Coordinates of C-alpha atoms in Angstrom, one line a residue:
Chain A
X1 CA 0.1 0.3 0.1
X2 CA 0.8 3.7 -0.2
X3 CA 3.6 4.9 2.3
X4 CA 3.9 8.6 2.9
X5 CA 7.0 10.2 4.6
X6 CA 7.4 13.8 5.9
X7 CA 10.2 15.9 6.8
X8 CA 11.0 17.4 9.1
X9 CA 9.3 16.3 12.1
X10 CA 9.5 19.8 13.8
X11 CA 10.5 23.1 12.1
X12 CA 11.3 26.4 13.9
X13 CA 11.6 29.4 11.9
X14 CA 11.7 33.1 12.7
X15 CA 8.7 35.4 11.7
X16 CA 8.8 36.3 8.2
X17 CA 11.2 33.7 7.0
X18 CA 10.0 30.9 4.8
X19 CA 9.4 27.4 6.0
X20 CA 9.6 24.3 3.5
X21 CA 7.9 20.9 4.5
X22 CA 8.9 17.8 2.1
X23 CA 6.8 14.9 1.4
X24 CA 7.7 11.6 -0.5
X25 CA 5.0 8.9 -1.7
X26 CA 5.6 5.2 -2.6
X27 CA 2.8 4.6 -5.2
X28 CA 3.1 6.0 -8.4
X29 CA -0.7 5.6 -9.1
X30 CA -1.4 8.6 -6.4
X31 CA -2.6 11.4 -8.2
X32 CA -4.0 13.8 -5.6
X33 CA -2.0 15.5 -2.7
X34 CA -3.7 17.9 -0.2
X35 CA -2.1 19.6 2.8
X36 CA -3.4 19.9 6.0
X37 CA -3.2 22.5 8.7
X38 CA -4.0 21.2 12.3
X39 CA -4.1 23.9 15.2
X40 CA -4.1 22.9 18.7
X41 CA -7.6 21.4 19.9
X42 CA -9.0 21.3 16.2
X43 CA -9.4 19.1 13.2
X44 CA -7.2 19.2 10.1
X45 CA -8.1 21.7 7.6
X46 CA -7.2 21.9 4.1
X47 CA -4.9 24.5 3.0
X48 CA -3.9 23.8 -0.5
X49 CA -3.8 20.7 -2.8
X50 CA -2.2 19.7 -6.0
X51 CA -3.0 17.0 -8.5
X52 CA -0.9 15.0 -10.7
X53 CA -1.3 17.0 -13.7
X54 CA 0.1 19.9 -12.2
X55 CA 3.6 20.7 -11.2
X56 CA 3.1 23.8 -8.9
X57 CA 0.2 25.6 -7.4
X58 CA 0.2 28.8 -5.3
X59 CA -2.4 30.7 -3.1
X60 CA -0.8 33.8 -1.5
X61 CA 1.7 33.0 0.9
X62 CA 1.4 29.2 0.2
X63 CA 2.6 27.1 -2.6
X64 CA 3.1 23.4 -3.2
X65 CA 5.3 21.8 -5.8
X66 CA 5.1 18.3 -7.2
X67 CA 7.7 15.8 -8.8
X68 CA 6.0 13.0 -10.0
X69 CA 9.2 11.4 -11.2
X70 CA 10.9 11.4 -8.0
X71 CA 7.6 11.1 -6.1
X72 CA 7.8 13.8 -4.0
X73 CA 6.0 17.1 -3.1
X74 CA 6.7 19.9 -1.1
X75 CA 4.6 22.8 0.9
X76 CA 6.3 26.2 1.1
X77 CA 5.2 29.1 3.3
X78 CA 6.7 32.4 2.3
X79 CA 6.7 35.6 5.0
X80 CA 5.7 33.2 8.0
X81 CA 3.4 34.6 10.8
X82 CA 3.0 33.4 14.3
X83 CA -0.6 32.3 13.5
X84 CA 1.1 29.7 10.8
X85 CA 2.4 27.8 13.7
X86 CA 0.5 24.4 13.9
X87 CA 1.1 20.8 12.7
X88 CA 0.9 20.2 9.0
X89 CA 0.2 17.1 7.3
X90 CA 0.9 15.8 3.9
X91 CA -1.4 13.3 2.2
X92 CA -1.2 11.3 -0.8
X93 CA -4.5 9.5 -2.6
X94 CA -5.2 7.6 -5.7
X95 CA -8.2 9.8 -6.2
X96 CA -10.9 7.0 -5.0
X97 CA -10.3 7.6 -1.2
X98 CA -9.1 4.0 -0.8
X99 CA -5.5 5.2 -0.1
X100 CA -5.9 8.5 1.6
X101 CA -2.9 8.2 3.6
X102 CA -1.5 11.0 5.7
X103 CA 2.4 11.7 6.4
X104 CA 3.3 12.1 10.0
X105 CA 3.0 15.5 10.3
X106 CA 5.3 18.4 11.0
X107 CA 5.2 20.8 13.9
X108 CA 5.9 24.1 12.6
X109 CA 6.7 27.0 15.1
X110 CA 7.0 30.4 14.0
X111 CA 9.0 32.7 16.6
X112 CA 8.2 36.2 16.8
Chain B
X1 CA -22.6 27.4 10.5
X2 CA -20.6 24.1 11.4
X3 CA -20.0 22.2 8.4
X4 CA -18.6 18.8 10.3
X5 CA -19.6 18.6 14.0
X6 CA -19.1 15.7 16.3
X7 CA -20.5 14.9 19.8
X8 CA -19.1 14.6 22.3
X9 CA -16.0 16.8 22.1
X10 CA -14.9 14.7 25.3
X11 CA -15.5 10.9 26.3
X12 CA -14.0 9.8 29.4
X13 CA -14.9 5.9 30.1
X14 CA -14.0 2.8 31.8
X15 CA -12.7 -0.2 29.9
X16 CA -15.1 -2.7 28.8
X17 CA -18.1 -0.1 28.3
X18 CA -19.7 0.5 24.8
X19 CA -19.7 4.0 23.6
X20 CA -20.9 6.2 20.5
X21 CA -19.5 9.3 18.8
X22 CA -21.9 11.0 16.4
X23 CA -21.0 13.0 13.4
X24 CA -23.1 15.1 11.3
X25 CA -22.4 17.3 8.0
X26 CA -24.4 19.8 6.6
X27 CA -22.3 20.1 3.1
X28 CA -24.4 17.7 1.4
X29 CA -21.5 15.4 0.9
X30 CA -21.8 11.8 -0.4
X31 CA -19.1 10.3 1.3
X32 CA -18.2 10.3 5.3
X33 CA -15.1 9.0 7.2
X34 CA -13.8 8.2 10.4
X35 CA -10.1 8.8 11.3
X36 CA -8.1 7.9 14.4
X37 CA -5.3 10.2 15.5
X38 CA -3.0 8.7 18.1
X39 CA -0.8 10.6 20.6
X40 CA 2.0 10.9 18.1
X41 CA -0.6 12.9 16.1
X42 CA -0.5 10.2 13.5
X43 CA -4.0 10.2 11.4
X44 CA -5.1 6.9 10.1
X45 CA -8.4 6.4 8.2
X46 CA -10.8 3.7 10.0
X47 CA -14.0 3.8 7.6
X48 CA -15.6 5.5 4.7
X49 CA -19.3 5.4 3.9
X50 CA -20.6 6.3 0.5
X51 CA -24.4 6.4 -0.1
X52 CA -24.9 4.5 3.2
X53 CA -22.6 1.8 1.7
X54 CA -19.2 1.0 3.5
X55 CA -16.6 1.1 1.1
X56 CA -13.6 0.9 3.2
X57 CA -13.0 -0.8 6.0
X58 CA -9.4 -0.7 7.1
X59 CA -8.1 -3.5 9.4
X60 CA -9.8 -2.1 12.8
X61 CA -11.2 -4.4 15.4
X62 CA -14.9 -5.6 14.7
X63 CA -15.6 -3.9 17.9
X64 CA -15.7 -0.6 16.1
X65 CA -18.7 -0.3 13.9
X66 CA -19.7 2.8 11.7
X67 CA -23.8 3.5 11.5
X68 CA -25.1 5.6 9.0
X69 CA -29.0 6.6 9.5
X70 CA -28.8 9.0 6.6
X71 CA -26.5 10.7 4.2
X72 CA -25.8 13.4 6.7
X73 CA -24.6 11.0 9.5
X74 CA -22.4 8.8 10.1
X75 CA -21.9 7.7 13.9
X76 CA -19.2 5.4 15.3
X77 CA -19.9 2.6 18.0
X78 CA -17.4 1.1 20.0
X79 CA -17.7 -2.1 22.0
X80 CA -15.9 -3.3 24.9
X81 CA -13.5 -0.3 25.1
X82 CA -9.8 -1.0 25.7
X83 CA -7.1 1.3 27.0
X84 CA -5.6 1.3 23.4
X85 CA -8.5 2.8 22.0
X86 CA -7.7 6.2 23.8
X87 CA -7.2 8.7 21.0
X88 CA -8.7 11.6 19.2
X89 CA -11.4 10.4 16.4
X90 CA -12.3 12.8 13.6
X91 CA -15.1 12.5 11.3
X92 CA -14.4 14.0 7.8
X93 CA -16.7 14.2 4.4
X94 CA -16.3 14.9 1.0
X95 CA -18.3 15.4 -2.0
X96 CA -17.3 12.7 -4.4
X97 CA -15.3 9.5 -3.5
X98 CA -14.7 8.6 -7.0
X99 CA -11.7 11.2 -7.3
X100 CA -13.1 14.3 -9.0
X101 CA -12.1 17.7 -8.2
X102 CA -14.3 17.7 -5.5
X103 CA -12.5 15.2 -3.4
X104 CA -11.3 17.7 -0.6
X105 CA -12.1 16.3 2.8
X106 CA -13.5 18.7 5.6
X107 CA -12.9 17.4 9.1
X108 CA -14.9 17.8 12.2
X109 CA -13.2 19.2 15.5
X110 CA -12.4 15.7 17.0
X111 CA -13.7 13.9 19.7
X112 CA -11.0 13.1 22.5
X113 CA -11.5 9.5 23.8
X114 CA -9.9 8.4 27.2
X115 CA -10.4 4.9 28.5
X116 CA -9.5 4.5 32.1

């Protein structure tokens, strides 16, 4: 089955700096890659996603890149703010829900 | 307007008891899910329901059973609770299970289960 790895497990950055979180997946049939943000005591919230027919997607300060050949995708957050502090999860899916597998998460701390 | 809601938010119970967690979504979605998040924050899918049919049943103990009285609800029943069942359980929903552009899953706030 699908296996999703995520690095780093923890990340601390200064406010205003950029943060990058990387994920790799094992199943080449996966074609949908969402990123979720989970704040303390809350459920995961989708922040951006990308499909296999696209190499990059951007939404304001957040961008995701996908390298299908290498089977890895990354989340980029620019101009980080304290409210970006949370646990971020990547996930991979074949698009039918059966292999919606999450990475282990990255705890991001943005220091003021 | 809460999109996906769960009750209760906290559940503390004794080993061996039977408990239920309720989930409701007002998004008109076709598919609902249950996830378990352990103490290390690892999220693992447990079940999904599409049009009142169970279409995923991951390798979870049969003490866990999803019940869907209608399209907007997917409740989780747990029998003979064990210490290892302590975790946060999340309900989620999505519009289309078949991989269309609306596969985004929307999560509820979670139910924190503690088995003593």
